[in-house]
């Protein structure tokens, strides 16, 4: 008996951190998803909700038409992101196009700009007067903008492609950097054309990256709420995410939960299909362990035209939306975007001459409350997610247990694959009602914090693992032998040495939180307003200047946070140099 207890104590000491992290992930990730499934299997309301959604007279509008729209958007965005991201990655990594470093930097920025910001910028230019609120810049110049360009499927696909192509660029560029230059040189020596080399050598070996980029873009597009809501709902174009939001908003939660499960299933099927394609082939190896010099294509006469196209893509998707938002927040009418500018929409008092008496955003008490809540929530979630992330990273690196470590690794990445609005619905299902002595959390900042912390875990864990894996285990072992406790080793060794990675994780989490709309749109209440929700509310009510101003405020906070993180990383580098 004593021996058994001793072995249990040793096992707990050796794998206690991994076990604790697994329990935390069960509470934050598994339990909400399990609860939402149980809610839809209740004998009365749950079972009938499945029938209503899938096999009733309502199912056409509840599920099938939104699903078709969702799939078209997802596939269109995936294709567009692979084309744009792959094109820019090829130029940056494998050609002599001028300005490669700047193009690479600009190509990663669109993902940092909230998708609703790009959607608002699109409306500033292409909106027509069909649904009220006035037209956009093109109508002000005398152009008749067709409905298909102003609203619905086309602008949604374009906006989401502009937002998510940065994901495909990052993945494909990393893969192209591993292409063995000797293969390219050998093909050139045999007289192969650049087109033949591209389609015969380069594309086949980066197929995994193409599939991964398409999968990530598809998953992001089908779960996105902001762009379809701003550009599709005015003309009654529904997707699964907007329909899910509508069901829960009007109190039909069981139908909303069914839609959430189906949305998760669609994302999982597509991602699983991509993984199946990769596992079915074994001819992707490009890193042999032998040194290989990079080879760049000489573009010749096409060098400048391709550079102009690349720069145009980057400027249109990064700099132009910000400039348009800034101008639209100052112009009384989007029909004349660059004239009669006024600061009323920022700091003006209530006046019947402007926006039906609405005061400027800084005279709106909701803004101050939303600003403080957003900043507080962003900081708290970033810290909480990265504390859990660094603990999971330490557990996976230092306390490897075959089954348990694999489970923790997969659960920590699972929120990345879950649509944000479906994840929020799962949190309502679990924590929206009392659980024993725990009161209902719906409408509280705590529920927002828990859901956003769980959603940010994949970013925190990945950045944590990347830095912790670089710290030699001998240092930690030496400290342990001297009697240092786990917390002492964590605070004195791991955290200081992993500081640069932690700063990156904090930044990514903070920026994602303050710009998140998919999760917060379901979980916010008047007592917990947020900047992203306030911007969406302004846009939905037709007050586009106010929405643009709030969105620009979010972008300014994001840029200031990025600058502060860059300065902090520089100081850390000097400290440890």
Coordinates of C-alpha atoms in Angstrom, one line a residue, residues 36-366:
X36 CA -24.0 22.3 -26.6
X37 CA -24.3 18.8 -28.0
X38 CA -26.3 17.7 -25.0
X39 CA -28.7 20.7 -25.4
X40 CA -29.6 19.6 -28.9
X41 CA -30.3 16.0 -27.8
X42 CA -32.9 16.9 -25.2
X43 CA -36.1 14.9 -25.8
X44 CA -38.4 17.9 -26.2
X45 CA -36.8 21.0 -27.6
X46 CA -33.5 19.6 -28.7
X47 CA -34.7 16.8 -31.0
X48 CA -37.3 19.0 -32.6
X49 CA -34.6 21.6 -33.3
X50 CA -32.7 19.2 -35.4
X51 CA -35.9 18.4 -37.4
X52 CA -36.7 22.1 -37.8
X53 CA -33.2 22.9 -39.1
X54 CA -32.7 19.9 -41.4
X55 CA -36.0 18.5 -42.5
X56 CA -38.9 20.9 -42.2
X57 CA -40.5 23.7 -44.2
X58 CA -38.2 26.1 -42.4
X59 CA -35.0 24.2 -43.2
X60 CA -34.6 25.9 -46.6
X61 CA -34.1 29.3 -44.9
X62 CA -32.7 28.0 -41.7
X63 CA -30.0 25.7 -43.0
X64 CA -29.7 24.8 -46.7
X65 CA -29.6 28.3 -48.3
X66 CA -27.2 29.7 -45.6
X67 CA -25.1 26.6 -46.0
X68 CA -24.8 27.0 -49.8
X69 CA -23.9 30.7 -49.3
X70 CA -21.3 29.7 -46.6
X71 CA -19.7 27.1 -48.9
X72 CA -19.5 29.4 -51.9
X73 CA -17.9 32.1 -49.7
X74 CA -15.5 29.6 -48.1
X75 CA -14.4 28.0 -51.3
X76 CA -14.1 31.4 -53.1
X77 CA -12.1 32.9 -50.3
X78 CA -9.8 29.8 -50.1
X79 CA -9.1 29.9 -53.8
X80 CA -8.5 33.7 -53.8
X81 CA -6.2 33.5 -50.7
X82 CA -4.1 30.7 -52.2
X83 CA -3.8 32.7 -55.5
X84 CA -3.0 36.0 -53.9
X85 CA -0.9 34.6 -51.0
X86 CA 0.9 32.2 -53.3
X87 CA 1.7 34.8 -55.9
X88 CA 3.2 37.2 -53.3
X89 CA 5.1 34.4 -51.6
X90 CA 6.6 33.3 -54.9
X91 CA 7.6 36.8 -55.7
X92 CA 9.2 37.5 -52.3
X93 CA 11.0 34.1 -51.9
X94 CA 11.9 33.0 -55.3
X95 CA 12.3 36.0 -57.6
X96 CA 14.4 39.2 -57.8
X97 CA 11.4 41.5 -57.6
X98 CA 12.4 44.9 -56.0
X99 CA 11.3 45.7 -52.4
X100 CA 10.9 42.1 -51.3
X101 CA 11.3 42.8 -47.5
X102 CA 8.6 45.5 -47.6
X103 CA 6.2 43.4 -49.7
X104 CA 6.7 40.6 -47.2
X105 CA 5.9 42.9 -44.3
X106 CA 2.9 44.4 -45.9
X107 CA 1.5 41.0 -46.9
X108 CA 1.3 39.9 -43.3
X109 CA -0.6 43.0 -42.1
X110 CA -4.1 42.4 -43.4
X111 CA -4.8 39.7 -40.8
X112 CA -4.1 42.3 -38.1
X113 CA -6.9 44.6 -39.5
X114 CA -10.3 43.4 -38.3
X115 CA -12.5 42.1 -41.2
X116 CA -15.3 44.5 -40.3
X117 CA -12.8 47.4 -40.9
X118 CA -12.2 46.2 -44.5
X119 CA -15.9 45.7 -44.9
X120 CA -16.6 49.3 -43.8
X121 CA -13.9 50.5 -46.2
X122 CA -15.5 48.6 -49.1
X123 CA -18.9 50.2 -48.3
X124 CA -17.3 53.6 -48.2
X125 CA -16.4 53.2 -51.8
X126 CA -18.9 50.8 -53.4
X127 CA -22.1 51.2 -51.3
X128 CA -25.2 52.2 -53.2
X129 CA -28.4 53.7 -51.8
X130 CA -30.5 50.6 -52.1
X131 CA -30.8 49.9 -48.4
X132 CA -30.7 53.4 -47.0
X133 CA -27.9 55.3 -45.4
X134 CA -26.8 56.9 -48.6
X135 CA -24.4 55.8 -51.3
X136 CA -20.6 55.6 -51.4
X137 CA -17.8 57.4 -53.1
X138 CA -18.5 56.0 -56.5
X139 CA -22.1 57.1 -56.5
X140 CA -20.9 60.6 -55.4
X141 CA -18.8 60.6 -58.6
X142 CA -21.8 59.8 -60.7
X143 CA -21.3 56.1 -61.2
X144 CA -24.2 53.7 -60.9
X145 CA -23.0 50.9 -58.7
X146 CA -24.8 47.6 -59.3
X147 CA -26.2 45.7 -56.3
X148 CA -23.9 42.7 -56.8
X149 CA -20.9 45.0 -56.3
X150 CA -22.4 46.8 -53.3
X151 CA -23.9 44.0 -51.3
X152 CA -24.0 40.2 -51.1
X153 CA -21.7 37.5 -52.2
X154 CA -19.1 39.3 -54.3
X155 CA -18.1 42.0 -51.8
X156 CA -18.1 39.4 -49.0
X157 CA -15.7 37.1 -50.9
X158 CA -13.4 40.0 -51.9
X159 CA -13.3 41.5 -48.4
X160 CA -12.6 38.1 -46.7
X161 CA -10.0 37.3 -49.3
X162 CA -8.2 40.6 -48.6
X163 CA -8.4 39.8 -44.9
X164 CA -7.2 36.1 -44.9
X165 CA -4.7 35.9 -47.7
X166 CA -2.0 36.8 -45.2
X167 CA -2.5 33.4 -43.6
X168 CA -1.8 31.7 -47.0
X169 CA 1.1 34.0 -47.7
X170 CA 2.8 33.1 -44.4
X171 CA 2.4 29.4 -44.8
X172 CA 3.4 29.2 -48.5
X173 CA 6.3 31.6 -48.1
X174 CA 7.7 29.3 -45.3
X175 CA 7.4 26.3 -47.6
X176 CA 9.0 28.0 -50.6
X177 CA 12.0 28.9 -48.5
X178 CA 12.7 25.2 -48.1
X179 CA 12.7 24.4 -51.8
X180 CA 16.1 23.1 -52.7
X181 CA 17.8 25.6 -55.1
X182 CA 19.8 22.8 -56.6
X183 CA 16.6 21.3 -58.1
X184 CA 15.9 24.7 -59.8
X185 CA 19.4 25.1 -61.0
X186 CA 19.5 21.5 -62.4
X187 CA 16.2 22.2 -64.3
X188 CA 17.6 25.5 -65.7
X189 CA 20.8 23.7 -66.9
X190 CA 18.6 21.3 -68.8
X191 CA 16.9 24.2 -70.6
X192 CA 13.5 24.0 -68.7
X193 CA 11.5 27.2 -69.0
X194 CA 10.5 29.2 -65.9
X195 CA 6.9 28.1 -66.4
X196 CA 8.0 24.5 -66.5
X197 CA 10.1 24.9 -63.3
X198 CA 7.2 26.6 -61.5
X199 CA 4.6 24.0 -62.4
X200 CA 6.9 21.0 -62.5
X201 CA 9.1 21.5 -59.5
X202 CA 8.0 24.3 -57.2
X203 CA 4.2 23.8 -57.0
X204 CA 4.4 20.0 -56.4
X205 CA 6.8 20.3 -53.5
X206 CA 4.7 23.1 -51.8
X207 CA 1.4 21.3 -52.1
X208 CA 1.1 20.8 -48.3
X209 CA 1.5 24.5 -47.8
X210 CA -1.1 25.2 -50.5
X211 CA -3.6 22.9 -48.9
X212 CA -2.8 24.3 -45.4
X213 CA -3.3 27.8 -46.6
X214 CA -6.6 26.9 -48.3
X215 CA -7.8 25.1 -45.2
X216 CA -7.0 27.9 -42.8
X217 CA -8.6 30.5 -45.2
X218 CA -11.7 28.3 -45.7
X219 CA -12.1 27.8 -41.9
X220 CA -11.8 31.5 -41.2
X221 CA -14.2 32.5 -44.0
X222 CA -17.0 30.1 -43.1
X223 CA -16.9 31.2 -39.5
X224 CA -16.6 35.0 -40.1
X225 CA -19.5 37.0 -38.9
X226 CA -18.6 40.6 -39.5
X227 CA -18.3 40.8 -43.3
X228 CA -21.4 38.7 -44.1
X229 CA -23.4 40.7 -41.5
X230 CA -22.3 44.1 -42.8
X231 CA -22.4 43.3 -46.5
X232 CA -24.9 40.5 -46.7
X233 CA -27.7 41.1 -44.2
X234 CA -28.8 44.4 -45.7
X235 CA -29.9 42.4 -48.8
X236 CA -31.0 39.3 -46.7
X237 CA -28.0 37.1 -47.7
X238 CA -27.6 34.7 -44.8
X239 CA -24.7 32.5 -43.9
X240 CA -24.5 29.9 -41.1
X241 CA -22.8 32.4 -38.8
X242 CA -25.3 35.2 -39.3
X243 CA -28.2 32.8 -39.1
X244 CA -26.8 31.3 -35.9
X245 CA -26.6 34.8 -34.4
X246 CA -30.1 35.6 -35.5
X247 CA -31.5 32.4 -33.9
X248 CA -29.9 33.1 -30.5
X249 CA -30.7 36.8 -30.6
X250 CA -34.5 36.1 -30.9
X251 CA -34.4 33.4 -28.2
X252 CA -34.4 30.2 -30.4
X253 CA -31.3 28.9 -28.8
X254 CA -31.8 25.2 -29.6
X255 CA -31.9 25.9 -33.3
X256 CA -28.9 28.2 -32.9
X257 CA -27.0 25.4 -31.1
X258 CA -27.8 22.9 -33.9
X259 CA -26.5 25.5 -36.5
X260 CA -23.4 25.9 -34.3
X261 CA -22.7 22.1 -34.4
X262 CA -23.3 22.0 -38.1
X263 CA -20.9 24.9 -38.7
X264 CA -18.2 23.2 -36.6
X265 CA -18.9 20.0 -38.6
X266 CA -18.4 21.8 -42.0
X267 CA -15.1 23.3 -40.9
X268 CA -13.9 20.0 -39.5
X269 CA -14.8 18.1 -42.7
X270 CA -12.9 20.5 -44.9
X271 CA -9.9 20.5 -42.6
X272 CA -10.0 16.7 -42.4
X273 CA -10.2 16.5 -46.2
X274 CA -7.1 18.6 -46.4
X275 CA -5.3 16.4 -43.9
X276 CA -6.4 13.3 -45.9
X277 CA -4.9 14.7 -49.1
X278 CA -1.6 15.3 -47.3
X279 CA -1.5 11.9 -45.6
X280 CA -2.3 10.1 -48.9
X281 CA 1.0 11.3 -50.5
X282 CA 4.5 10.9 -49.3
X283 CA 6.4 12.8 -52.0
X284 CA 6.6 16.2 -50.4
X285 CA 10.0 15.9 -48.8
X286 CA 12.2 19.0 -49.7
X287 CA 14.6 19.2 -46.8
X288 CA 17.3 16.6 -47.0
X289 CA 19.7 17.9 -44.4
X290 CA 22.2 19.0 -47.0
X291 CA 23.1 22.6 -47.5
X292 CA 21.4 24.2 -50.5
X293 CA 21.6 27.7 -51.8
X294 CA 18.5 29.6 -52.6
X295 CA 17.9 30.2 -56.3
X296 CA 15.9 33.2 -57.5
X297 CA 14.2 33.6 -60.9
X298 CA 15.4 36.6 -62.9
X299 CA 12.1 38.1 -64.0
X300 CA 13.7 40.2 -66.8
X301 CA 11.2 42.5 -68.5
X302 CA 8.4 41.3 -66.2
X303 CA 10.2 42.5 -63.1
X304 CA 8.6 46.0 -62.8
X305 CA 5.1 45.0 -63.9
X306 CA 5.0 42.2 -61.4
X307 CA 6.4 44.5 -58.7
X308 CA 3.7 47.1 -59.5
X309 CA 1.0 44.4 -59.2
X310 CA 2.5 43.2 -55.8
X311 CA 2.7 46.7 -54.4
X312 CA -0.8 47.4 -55.6
X313 CA -2.2 44.3 -53.8
X314 CA -0.4 45.2 -50.6
X315 CA -1.4 48.9 -50.6
X316 CA -5.1 48.2 -51.5
X317 CA -5.4 45.6 -48.7
X318 CA -3.5 47.4 -46.0
X319 CA -3.0 51.2 -46.4
X320 CA -6.0 52.1 -48.5
X321 CA -8.7 50.7 -46.1
X322 CA -7.1 52.8 -43.2
X323 CA -7.1 56.0 -45.3
X324 CA -10.6 55.4 -46.5
X325 CA -11.8 54.9 -42.9
X326 CA -10.0 58.0 -41.8
X327 CA -11.6 60.1 -44.5
X328 CA -15.0 58.6 -44.0
X329 CA -14.9 59.4 -40.3
X330 CA -14.5 63.1 -41.2
X331 CA -16.8 63.6 -44.2
X332 CA -20.4 64.5 -43.7
X333 CA -21.4 62.5 -46.7
X334 CA -19.6 59.5 -48.3
X335 CA -20.7 60.9 -51.6
X336 CA -18.1 63.6 -51.1
X337 CA -15.4 61.8 -49.2
X338 CA -12.7 64.4 -49.4
X339 CA -14.5 67.6 -48.8
X340 CA -16.2 69.5 -46.0
X341 CA -14.3 67.5 -43.4
X342 CA -15.5 67.9 -39.8
X343 CA -14.5 66.6 -36.4
X344 CA -18.1 66.4 -35.3
X345 CA -18.2 62.6 -35.6
X346 CA -15.2 62.4 -33.2
X347 CA -15.7 65.3 -30.7
X348 CA -18.9 67.1 -31.7
X349 CA -21.8 67.9 -29.3
X350 CA -25.3 66.7 -30.1
X351 CA -26.7 68.8 -33.0
X352 CA -29.9 68.2 -35.1
X353 CA -27.8 69.2 -38.2
X354 CA -25.6 66.1 -37.9
X355 CA -26.6 62.4 -37.8
X356 CA -30.0 62.9 -36.3
X357 CA -28.6 64.5 -33.2
X358 CA -26.0 61.8 -32.5
X359 CA -23.0 63.3 -30.6
X360 CA -19.4 62.5 -31.5
X361 CA -18.1 59.3 -30.3
X362 CA -16.0 60.9 -27.5
X363 CA -19.3 62.5 -26.2
X364 CA -21.0 59.1 -26.2
X365 CA -20.8 57.6 -22.7
X366 CA -21.0 54.2 -24.3

